[in-house]
Tab-separated table of C-alpha atoms in Angstrom:
chain	number	residue	atom	x	y	z
A	12	MET	CA	-49.805	-37.357	31.891
A	13	ASN	CA	-49.760	-34.265	29.695
A	14	ASN	CA	-49.716	-32.077	32.786
A	15	ALA	CA	-46.626	-33.905	34.053
A	16	ILE	CA	-44.850	-33.405	30.732
A	17	ASN	CA	-45.770	-29.729	30.699
A	18	LYS	CA	-44.465	-29.291	34.247
A	19	CYS	CA	-41.170	-30.952	33.298
A	20	THR	CA	-40.820	-28.900	30.118
A	21	THR	CA	-41.525	-25.660	31.961
A	22	HIS	CA	-38.909	-26.572	34.569
A	23	VAL	CA	-36.321	-27.173	31.853
A	24	LEU	CA	-36.996	-23.825	30.194
A	25	ASN	CA	-36.740	-21.963	33.492
A	26	TYR	CA	-33.548	-23.736	34.608
A	27	HIS	CA	-30.181	-22.067	34.145
A	28	TRP	CA	-29.050	-24.468	31.447
A	29	TYR	CA	-25.617	-22.914	31.018
A	30	LYS	CA	-24.399	-24.306	34.352
A	31	PRO	CA	-22.463	-27.606	34.523
A	32	LYS	CA	-24.795	-30.568	34.234
A	33	PHE	CA	-24.378	-34.085	35.587
A	34	ILE	CA	-25.910	-37.435	34.754
A	35	SER	CA	-27.875	-39.046	37.575
A	36	GLY	CA	-30.924	-41.207	38.108
A	37	VAL	CA	-33.218	-38.420	39.294
A	38	GLY	CA	-36.287	-37.960	37.116
A	39	CYS	CA	-38.698	-35.058	36.775
A	40	MET	CA	-41.564	-34.633	39.239
A	41	ASN	CA	-45.145	-33.579	38.659
A	42	HIS	CA	-47.063	-31.016	40.693
A	43	ASN	CA	-47.932	-33.695	43.325
A	44	HIS	CA	-44.195	-34.485	43.854
A	45	GLU	CA	-44.686	-37.913	42.324
A	46	ARG	CA	-42.228	-39.487	39.898
A	47	SER	CA	-43.401	-39.324	36.320
A	48	SER	CA	-44.167	-42.590	34.583
A	49	LEU	CA	-42.298	-41.419	31.466
A	50	SER	CA	-38.861	-42.926	32.058
A	51	THR	CA	-37.560	-41.517	28.801
A	52	THR	CA	-38.495	-37.992	29.775
A	53	SER	CA	-37.013	-38.457	33.248
A	54	ASN	CA	-33.709	-39.744	31.934
A	55	ALA	CA	-33.476	-36.970	29.363
A	56	LEU	CA	-34.102	-34.267	31.942
A	57	ALA	CA	-31.952	-35.822	34.673
A	58	ALA	CA	-28.861	-33.961	33.514
A	59	VAL	CA	-30.689	-30.652	33.854
A	60	ASN	CA	-32.449	-31.266	37.191
A	61	SER	CA	-29.527	-32.838	39.021
A	62	LYS	CA	-27.116	-30.750	41.075
A	63	PRO	CA	-23.399	-30.692	40.321
A	64	ARG	CA	-21.075	-32.521	42.646
A	65	SER	CA	-18.493	-30.283	44.243
A	66	HIS	CA	-15.052	-30.415	42.589
A	67	SER	CA	-15.918	-33.385	40.411
A	68	ILE	CA	-13.911	-34.148	37.284
A	69	ASN	CA	-16.662	-36.090	35.508
A	70	TYR	CA	-18.869	-33.268	34.328
A	71	VAL	CA	-20.258	-31.858	31.113
A	72	SER	CA	-19.919	-28.093	30.809
A	73	SER	CA	-21.611	-25.913	28.236
A	74	ASP	CA	-18.827	-23.333	28.532
A	75	TYR	CA	-17.063	-25.152	25.707
A	76	GLU	CA	-18.561	-25.334	22.249
A	77	SER	CA	-17.341	-26.804	18.998
A	78	LEU	CA	-15.489	-24.953	16.284
A	79	ASP	CA	-16.926	-24.534	12.812
A	80	TYR	CA	-14.659	-26.444	10.443
A	81	ASP	CA	-17.130	-26.827	7.573
A	82	HIS	CA	-16.273	-25.245	4.247
A	83	TYR	CA	-19.216	-23.308	2.887
A	84	GLU	CA	-19.770	-23.169	-0.846
A	85	SER	CA	-22.781	-21.285	-2.113
A	86	GLU	CA	-23.713	-18.880	-4.852
A	87	LEU	CA	-22.647	-15.952	-2.695
A	88	THR	CA	-19.165	-17.324	-2.040
A	89	VAL	CA	-18.640	-18.247	-5.687
A	90	ARG	CA	-19.820	-14.807	-6.791
A	91	GLU	CA	-17.488	-13.119	-4.320
A	92	GLU	CA	-14.495	-15.108	-5.568
A	93	LYS	CA	-15.316	-14.153	-9.150
A	94	LEU	CA	-15.596	-10.480	-8.243
A	95	ASN	CA	-12.279	-10.511	-6.380
A	96	GLY	CA	-10.477	-12.125	-9.282
A	97	TYR	CA	-7.690	-14.654	-9.632
A	98	LYS	CA	-5.008	-12.241	-8.423
A	99	THR	CA	-6.751	-11.962	-5.074
A	100	VAL	CA	-6.724	-15.749	-4.680
A	101	VAL	CA	-2.997	-15.867	-5.464
A	102	ALA	CA	-2.308	-13.009	-3.065
A	103	THR	CA	-4.253	-14.825	-0.326
A	104	ASN	CA	-2.122	-17.939	-0.815
A	105	VAL	CA	1.066	-15.871	-0.650
A	106	ILE	CA	-0.092	-14.140	2.533
A	107	ARG	CA	-0.993	-17.522	4.005
A	108	TRP	CA	2.577	-18.795	3.566
A	109	LEU	CA	3.967	-15.530	4.928
A	110	ILE	CA	1.823	-15.969	8.028
A	111	TYR	CA	3.217	-19.474	8.540
A	112	PHE	CA	6.724	-18.049	8.166
A	113	SER	CA	5.899	-15.348	10.727
A	114	ILE	CA	4.594	-17.972	13.148
A	115	ALA	CA	7.863	-19.907	12.907
A	116	ILE	CA	10.009	-16.816	13.485
A	117	CYS	CA	7.896	-15.542	16.382
A	118	THR	CA	7.867	-18.956	18.083
A	119	ALA	CA	11.656	-19.169	17.802
A	120	VAL	CA	12.054	-15.628	19.175
A	121	VAL	CA	9.850	-16.414	22.176
A	122	GLY	CA	11.877	-19.579	22.834
A	123	ILE	CA	15.141	-17.628	22.624
A	124	PHE	CA	13.788	-15.028	25.044
A	125	ILE	CA	12.794	-17.740	27.530
A	126	ASP	CA	16.223	-19.380	27.366
A	127	THR	CA	18.017	-16.048	27.743
A	128	VAL	CA	16.106	-15.034	30.864
A	129	ILE	CA	16.491	-18.503	32.404
A	130	GLU	CA	20.237	-18.441	31.728
A	131	TYR	CA	20.610	-15.027	33.352
A	132	LEU	CA	18.593	-15.947	36.450
A	133	CYS	CA	20.405	-19.258	36.934
A	134	ASN	CA	23.806	-17.594	36.587
A	135	TRP	CA	22.764	-15.052	39.203
A	136	LYS	CA	21.566	-17.854	41.483
A	137	PHE	CA	24.725	-19.980	41.294
A	138	GLN	CA	27.090	-17.010	41.497
A	139	SER	CA	25.350	-15.791	44.651
A	140	ILE	CA	25.794	-19.203	46.245
A	141	GLN	CA	29.458	-19.352	45.236
A	142	ASN	CA	30.067	-15.886	46.674
A	143	CYS	CA	28.483	-17.005	49.934
A	144	ILE	CA	30.858	-19.975	50.052
A	145	ASP	CA	33.935	-17.881	49.261
A	146	VAL	CA	33.244	-15.192	51.845
A	147	LYS	CA	31.364	-16.786	54.744
A	148	HIS	CA	31.737	-20.575	54.326
A	149	SER	CA	28.362	-21.041	56.000
A	150	THR	CA	26.093	-23.913	55.106
A	151	VAL	CA	23.073	-22.309	56.781
A	152	GLU	CA	23.357	-19.070	54.818
A	153	CYS	CA	23.831	-20.976	51.576
A	154	LEU	CA	20.714	-22.982	52.368
A	155	ILE	CA	18.754	-19.772	53.017
A	156	ILE	CA	19.947	-18.240	49.727
A	157	TRP	CA	19.097	-21.430	47.865
A	158	ILE	CA	15.596	-21.504	49.369
A	159	LEU	CA	15.022	-17.830	48.544
A	160	PHE	CA	16.094	-18.319	44.924
A	161	THR	CA	13.659	-21.231	44.754
A	162	VAL	CA	10.673	-19.819	46.638
A	163	ILE	CA	10.592	-16.286	45.202
A	164	PRO	CA	10.362	-17.332	41.511
A	165	THR	CA	7.812	-19.960	42.500
A	166	ILE	CA	5.610	-17.373	44.221
A	167	ILE	CA	5.878	-15.003	41.253
A	168	GLY	CA	4.997	-17.703	38.735
A	169	CYS	CA	2.127	-18.978	40.856
A	170	CYS	CA	0.657	-15.513	41.498
A	171	VAL	CA	0.629	-14.437	37.856
A	172	VAL	CA	-1.234	-17.626	36.943
A	173	LEU	CA	-3.715	-17.561	39.827
A	174	PHE	CA	-4.589	-13.881	39.779
A	175	MET	CA	-3.936	-12.803	36.182
A	176	GLU	CA	-4.660	-15.716	33.830
A	177	PRO	CA	-5.720	-19.093	35.308
A	178	SER	CA	-6.017	-20.564	31.807
A	179	ALA	CA	-2.197	-20.519	31.583
A	180	ALA	CA	-1.876	-23.215	34.273
A	181	GLY	CA	-0.256	-26.539	33.476
A	182	SER	CA	1.591	-27.536	30.357
A	183	GLY	CA	-1.274	-26.509	28.091
A	184	ILE	CA	-0.907	-29.539	25.833
A	185	PRO	CA	-4.430	-30.871	26.636
A	186	PHE	CA	-5.831	-27.464	25.657
A	187	VAL	CA	-3.952	-27.565	22.360
A	188	ILE	CA	-5.107	-31.093	21.558
A	189	SER	CA	-8.704	-30.196	22.416
A	190	TYR	CA	-8.637	-27.072	20.268
A	191	LEU	CA	-7.108	-28.840	17.282
A	192	ASN	CA	-9.804	-31.497	17.530
A	193	GLY	CA	-12.626	-28.980	17.357
A	194	VAL	CA	-13.267	-27.721	20.902
A	195	ARG	CA	-13.366	-23.966	21.346
A	196	ILE	CA	-11.252	-23.182	24.414
A	197	PRO	CA	-11.949	-19.789	26.033
A	198	ARG	CA	-8.985	-17.379	25.896
A	199	MET	CA	-6.922	-19.899	23.994
A	200	THR	CA	-5.189	-17.242	21.899
A	201	ALA	CA	-5.254	-14.343	24.369
A	202	VAL	CA	-2.059	-12.291	24.450
A	203	ARG	CA	-2.214	-12.044	28.247
A	204	CYS	CA	-2.335	-15.838	28.462
A	205	LEU	CA	0.795	-15.981	26.303
A	206	LEU	CA	2.648	-13.480	28.498
A	207	VAL	CA	1.646	-15.235	31.719
A	208	LYS	CA	2.698	-18.572	30.240
A	209	VAL	CA	6.145	-17.229	29.383
A	210	ILE	CA	6.610	-15.685	32.842
A	211	SER	CA	5.515	-18.848	34.643
A	212	VAL	CA	7.802	-21.067	32.545
A	213	VAL	CA	10.769	-18.807	33.262
A	214	CYS	CA	10.004	-18.840	36.993
A	215	VAL	CA	9.649	-22.634	37.151
A	216	CYS	CA	12.941	-23.258	35.347
A	217	ALA	CA	14.801	-20.571	37.309
A	218	ALA	CA	13.541	-22.000	40.598
A	219	GLY	CA	14.892	-25.437	39.715
A	220	LEU	CA	11.575	-27.236	40.137
A	221	GLY	CA	10.702	-30.487	38.416
A	222	GLY	CA	9.420	-28.845	35.254
A	223	GLY	CA	10.812	-27.707	31.947
A	224	LYS	CA	10.025	-25.482	29.013
A	225	GLU	CA	9.564	-28.244	26.437
A	226	GLY	CA	5.891	-29.012	27.098
A	227	PRO	CA	4.774	-25.390	27.583
A	228	LEU	CA	6.576	-24.395	24.374
A	229	ILE	CA	4.000	-26.435	22.453
A	230	HIS	CA	1.204	-24.423	24.045
A	231	ILE	CA	3.172	-21.215	23.516
A	232	GLY	CA	3.660	-22.053	19.848
A	233	ALA	CA	-0.065	-22.628	19.410
A	234	MET	CA	-0.871	-19.322	21.112
A	235	VAL	CA	1.704	-17.569	18.935
A	236	GLY	CA	0.005	-19.041	15.874
A	237	GLY	CA	-3.357	-17.648	16.909
A	238	SER	CA	-1.897	-14.279	17.918
A	239	VAL	CA	0.086	-13.819	14.695
A	240	VAL	CA	-2.889	-14.388	12.414
A	241	GLU	CA	-4.898	-11.982	14.576
A	242	ALA	CA	-2.135	-9.375	14.263
A	243	TRP	CA	-2.118	-9.745	10.474
A	244	TRP	CA	-5.883	-9.262	10.389
A	245	LYS	CA	-5.765	-6.104	12.533
A	246	SER	CA	-3.019	-4.679	10.327
A	247	PHE	CA	-4.859	-5.089	7.008
A	248	ARG	CA	-8.552	-5.089	7.856
A	249	ASN	CA	-9.025	-1.344	7.320
A	250	GLY	CA	-7.156	-1.113	4.020
A	251	PRO	CA	-7.270	-2.654	0.566
A	252	GLY	CA	-5.776	-5.850	1.974
A	253	ARG	CA	-9.073	-6.730	3.633
A	254	LYS	CA	-10.130	-8.804	0.629
A	255	ILE	CA	-6.837	-10.686	0.741
A	256	ILE	CA	-6.636	-11.386	4.456
A	257	GLY	CA	-10.388	-11.832	4.938
A	258	PRO	CA	-10.597	-15.449	3.674
A	259	LEU	CA	-8.052	-16.432	6.342
A	260	GLN	CA	-10.299	-15.304	9.205
A	261	ASN	CA	-12.207	-18.488	9.951
A	262	ASP	CA	-11.943	-21.385	12.365
A	263	GLN	CA	-10.414	-23.724	9.810
A	264	GLU	CA	-7.509	-21.423	8.895
A	265	ARG	CA	-6.915	-20.484	12.524
A	266	ARG	CA	-6.842	-24.140	13.533
A	267	ASP	CA	-4.281	-24.938	10.824
A	268	MET	CA	-2.048	-22.068	11.894
A	269	MET	CA	-2.256	-23.046	15.550
A	270	ALA	CA	-1.334	-26.604	14.569
A	271	ALA	CA	1.711	-25.211	12.773
A	272	GLY	CA	2.579	-23.119	15.830
A	273	ALA	CA	2.396	-26.164	18.105
A	274	ALA	CA	4.672	-28.078	15.730
A	275	ALA	CA	7.088	-25.137	15.663
A	276	GLY	CA	7.167	-25.062	19.461
A	277	LEU	CA	7.997	-28.752	19.693
A	278	SER	CA	10.582	-28.386	16.928
A	279	ALA	CA	12.305	-25.560	18.782
A	280	ALA	CA	12.163	-27.361	22.133
A	281	PHE	CA	13.373	-30.806	21.033
A	282	GLY	CA	15.257	-29.946	17.830
A	283	SER	CA	13.030	-32.129	15.669
A	284	PRO	CA	11.001	-30.584	12.814
A	285	VAL	CA	9.766	-33.997	11.698
A	286	GLY	CA	8.793	-34.827	15.280
A	287	GLY	CA	6.793	-31.620	15.528
A	288	THR	CA	4.963	-32.433	12.309
A	289	LEU	CA	4.179	-35.971	13.445
A	290	MET	CA	3.009	-34.735	16.840
A	291	SER	CA	0.607	-32.339	15.173
A	292	LEU	CA	-0.622	-35.174	12.964
A	293	GLU	CA	-0.940	-37.966	15.523
A	294	GLU	CA	-1.892	-36.207	18.746
A	295	GLY	CA	-3.557	-33.027	17.620
A	296	THR	CA	-5.238	-32.278	14.357
A	297	SER	CA	-8.064	-34.609	13.357
A	298	PHE	CA	-8.792	-32.635	10.179
A	299	TRP	CA	-5.622	-33.329	8.215
A	300	SER	CA	-4.684	-32.857	4.581
A	301	SER	CA	-1.546	-33.115	2.486
A	302	SER	CA	-1.410	-29.341	1.982
A	303	LEU	CA	-1.586	-28.799	5.739
A	304	MET	CA	1.250	-31.276	6.250
A	305	TRP	CA	3.560	-29.197	4.045
A	306	LYS	CA	2.587	-25.989	5.821
A	307	VAL	CA	3.159	-27.496	9.259
A	308	PHE	CA	6.497	-28.981	8.235
A	309	PHE	CA	7.558	-25.682	6.657
A	310	CYS	CA	6.783	-23.856	9.892
A	311	ALA	CA	8.604	-26.423	12.049
A	312	ALA	CA	11.612	-26.485	9.711
A	313	ILE	CA	11.970	-22.688	9.884
A	314	ALA	CA	11.530	-22.471	13.660
A	315	PHE	CA	14.242	-25.015	14.506
A	316	PRO	CA	17.312	-23.395	12.824
A	317	THR	CA	16.136	-19.904	13.798
A	318	TYR	CA	15.877	-20.925	17.446
A	319	ASN	CA	19.241	-22.674	17.394
A	320	ALA	CA	21.057	-19.862	15.572
A	321	GLY	CA	19.662	-17.241	17.930
A	322	LYS	CA	20.771	-19.190	21.005
A	323	ASN	CA	24.298	-19.624	19.670
A	324	VAL	CA	24.631	-15.958	18.745
A	325	LEU	CA	23.543	-14.867	22.237
A	326	PHE	CA	25.261	-17.514	24.372
A	327	THR	CA	28.476	-18.174	22.412
A	328	ASN	CA	28.926	-14.768	20.717
A	329	ASN	CA	29.170	-16.556	17.388
A	330	SER	CA	27.964	-14.179	14.684
A	331	ASN	CA	28.412	-16.655	11.824
A	332	PRO	CA	24.909	-17.941	10.979
A	333	SER	CA	26.135	-21.045	9.164
A	334	GLU	CA	28.258	-22.184	12.114
A	335	SER	CA	25.418	-21.397	14.524
A	336	VAL	CA	22.946	-23.538	12.615
A	337	HIS	CA	25.314	-26.518	12.441
A	338	SER	CA	26.621	-26.293	16.010
A	339	LYS	CA	26.611	-29.173	18.467
A	340	SER	CA	23.751	-27.727	20.482
A	341	ILE	CA	21.236	-28.735	17.808
A	342	TYR	CA	21.276	-32.207	19.356
A	343	PHE	CA	18.761	-32.266	22.191
A	344	PHE	CA	20.464	-35.142	24.055
A	345	GLY	CA	23.972	-34.082	23.071
A	346	LYS	CA	26.305	-35.408	20.411
A	347	PHE	CA	27.794	-38.803	21.222
A	348	ASN	CA	31.089	-40.190	20.055
A	349	GLU	CA	30.553	-42.779	17.333
A	350	ASN	CA	33.288	-44.985	18.794
A	351	THR	CA	31.307	-45.444	22.022
A	352	ILE	CA	27.962	-46.227	20.390
A	353	TYR	CA	28.175	-49.986	20.032
A	354	PHE	CA	26.573	-52.972	21.723
A	355	SER	CA	26.680	-56.746	21.614
A	356	TYR	CA	23.788	-59.168	21.267
A	357	SER	CA	24.393	-60.388	24.812
A	358	GLU	CA	23.174	-57.012	26.063
A	359	PHE	CA	19.688	-57.436	24.612
A	360	PRO	CA	18.329	-59.112	27.796
A	361	ILE	CA	19.494	-56.060	29.747
A	362	PHE	CA	17.582	-53.819	27.356
A	363	VAL	CA	14.498	-55.980	27.825
A	364	ILE	CA	14.811	-55.733	31.613
A	365	PHE	CA	15.123	-51.959	31.362
A	366	GLY	CA	11.992	-51.889	29.229
A	367	ILE	CA	10.061	-53.988	31.743
A	368	PHE	CA	11.095	-51.804	34.655
A	369	GLY	CA	10.278	-48.704	32.634
A	370	GLY	CA	6.794	-49.970	31.835
A	371	VAL	CA	6.053	-51.035	35.422
A	372	PHE	CA	7.312	-47.840	37.025
A	373	GLY	CA	5.679	-45.767	34.296
A	374	ALA	CA	2.293	-47.325	34.991
A	375	LEU	CA	2.842	-46.850	38.727
A	376	PHE	CA	3.759	-43.212	38.199
A	377	VAL	CA	0.672	-42.564	36.060
A	378	ASN	CA	-1.570	-44.202	38.671
A	379	ILE	CA	-0.075	-42.194	41.535
A	380	ASN	CA	-0.265	-38.990	39.527
A	381	TYR	CA	-3.921	-39.662	38.676
A	382	ARG	CA	-4.883	-40.222	42.311
A	383	LEU	CA	-2.870	-37.229	43.457
A	384	SER	CA	-4.523	-35.029	40.823
A	385	ILE	CA	-7.992	-36.069	41.992
A	386	PHE	CA	-7.009	-35.385	45.610
A	387	ARG	CA	-5.723	-31.928	44.704
A	388	MET	CA	-8.839	-31.084	42.689
A	389	LYS	CA	-11.074	-32.012	45.624
A	390	HIS	CA	-9.160	-30.436	48.497
A	391	ILE	CA	-6.885	-27.725	47.082
A	392	THR	CA	-9.522	-25.445	45.599
A	393	SER	CA	-8.895	-21.863	46.741
A	394	ASN	CA	-6.103	-19.648	45.458
A	395	ARG	CA	-4.645	-19.397	48.955
A	396	LYS	CA	-4.319	-23.167	49.232
A	397	LYS	CA	-2.767	-23.386	45.778
A	398	LEU	CA	-0.226	-20.713	46.647
A	399	LEU	CA	0.670	-22.406	49.935
A	400	GLU	CA	1.022	-25.714	48.123
A	401	SER	CA	3.474	-24.236	45.629
A	402	VAL	CA	5.528	-22.631	48.416
A	403	PHE	CA	5.645	-25.906	50.349
A	404	VAL	CA	6.798	-27.821	47.271
A	405	ALA	CA	9.443	-25.173	46.519
A	406	VAL	CA	10.890	-25.288	50.044
A	407	PHE	CA	10.851	-29.082	50.058
A	408	VAL	CA	12.611	-29.289	46.686
A	409	ALA	CA	15.228	-26.710	47.716
A	410	ILE	CA	16.066	-28.579	50.925
A	411	ILE	CA	16.273	-31.926	49.129
A	412	ASN	CA	18.516	-30.515	46.379
A	413	LEU	CA	21.036	-28.862	48.682
A	414	THR	CA	21.015	-31.795	51.113
A	415	SER	CA	21.738	-34.179	48.247
A	416	ILE	CA	24.609	-31.990	47.075
A	417	ILE	CA	26.163	-32.000	50.544
A	418	LEU	CA	25.666	-35.697	51.283
A	419	LEU	CA	26.450	-37.071	47.817
A	420	ASN	CA	30.005	-35.837	47.543
A	421	ASN	CA	30.552	-36.939	43.952
A	422	CYS	CA	32.170	-33.985	42.217
A	423	GLN	CA	32.409	-34.333	38.463
A	424	THR	CA	34.239	-32.442	35.781
A	425	LYS	CA	31.988	-29.947	34.052
A	426	LEU	CA	31.565	-30.840	30.395
A	427	GLU	CA	32.171	-28.240	27.719
A	428	MET	CA	28.633	-28.287	26.325
A	429	SER	CA	26.805	-28.922	29.581
A	430	SER	CA	23.862	-26.706	30.389
A	431	PHE	CA	24.517	-24.345	33.266
A	432	ASN	CA	20.855	-23.895	34.131
A	433	ALA	CA	20.155	-27.597	34.523
A	434	VAL	CA	19.626	-29.081	37.971
A	435	HIS	CA	22.670	-31.279	38.650
A	436	VAL	CA	22.656	-33.183	41.937
A	437	CYS	CA	26.379	-32.929	42.599
A	438	CYS	CA	28.730	-30.644	44.471
A	439	ARG	CA	29.794	-28.716	41.371
A	440	CYS	CA	27.931	-25.605	42.492
A	441	ILE	CA	29.383	-25.432	45.997
A	442	VAL	CA	33.006	-26.328	45.378
A	443	GLN	CA	35.432	-23.449	45.157
A	444	GLN	CA	39.218	-23.723	45.358
A	445	GLY	CA	39.155	-27.182	46.863
A	446	VAL	CA	36.804	-26.277	49.732
A	447	ILE	CA	33.836	-28.635	49.979
A	448	MET	CA	30.965	-27.872	52.299
A	449	LYS	CA	30.041	-30.663	54.706
């Protein structure tokens, strides 16, 4: 019996334990290839001895470890605080608030940059199509131009993610939630990941695919939070400010600042500072405190007006900051006329029916998306397949969009505050001087 245990223990020590491990019913074997009678030992070592299933989603990986959120208090830390003095503690608190302010400003600037590039690319796209209509009046050439303006940004965005920074794939919100709950995500705050994320978001929105910048802005805000605190540390670590900035270089402070960055990203995307704070509280940070709530809200409240004022200055040439902050574009869903916002009690059954249909179709959508995600994880594994998949989706979406515009001849008057880079399924983009393509 002891020999069997020794054989199993030796096998565990010699196994590459850092690889993904799976739970199965295989136990350890002794030198005669007989199953050991120690069921406890077999079950404990099953995760190590078993082989990983290819492209499975139910695995436990040791690539991810937990963050250290414990606050250490010992004689050494107390002695260091006494030696630094009270002024150092006050200076650290001031620098902490300045870092949160910097996170808000940087997140807003990144959001403004994304919107500016998207606006420019979409204007170029629609003007090229209108010029094709004015000069050649050819549906085929317009379709080719539309497909090119959809496929090329898609290929660029897909290539930078696949070959430069795969960790920038997706919305990034699951990564943010995992990090804020104590899971150390590799390359979570890498500057290259931030740049690739910005490029991919711009390409997706410019191509007109079914994706937006709102979700990725949360991930971008979190990465900005981690990058800003790292920039502050590199700026002051070699000077007298090392004692001031040093206490902010730990997992707890970095987590709080990334939570503030995520809230700032949501605030800039949806125009809701309170919503960003509540998102960080409910969905993200498990280690919450009243002081952190004020810091997160401060960051979200600064990011929102900065983002809105910058957009208005660039897009409307309005240099008055007060008018830019209070403009109509601060409303994410638009500003509605108060005279039209009324309902009668007889309409409540209609609202209930809408809610039922929304719940049913929402559950159906989640189920289909879950099955489709599993299928893609099992079969679309190589970078070549992923690139071909993105190109196929881009071509399909481009054909459907232009076909819908041609068939659904429902021209509408362009609203004053409508977004030019949004995907409108109408013939607005291909109507010029009364000529409608058919």
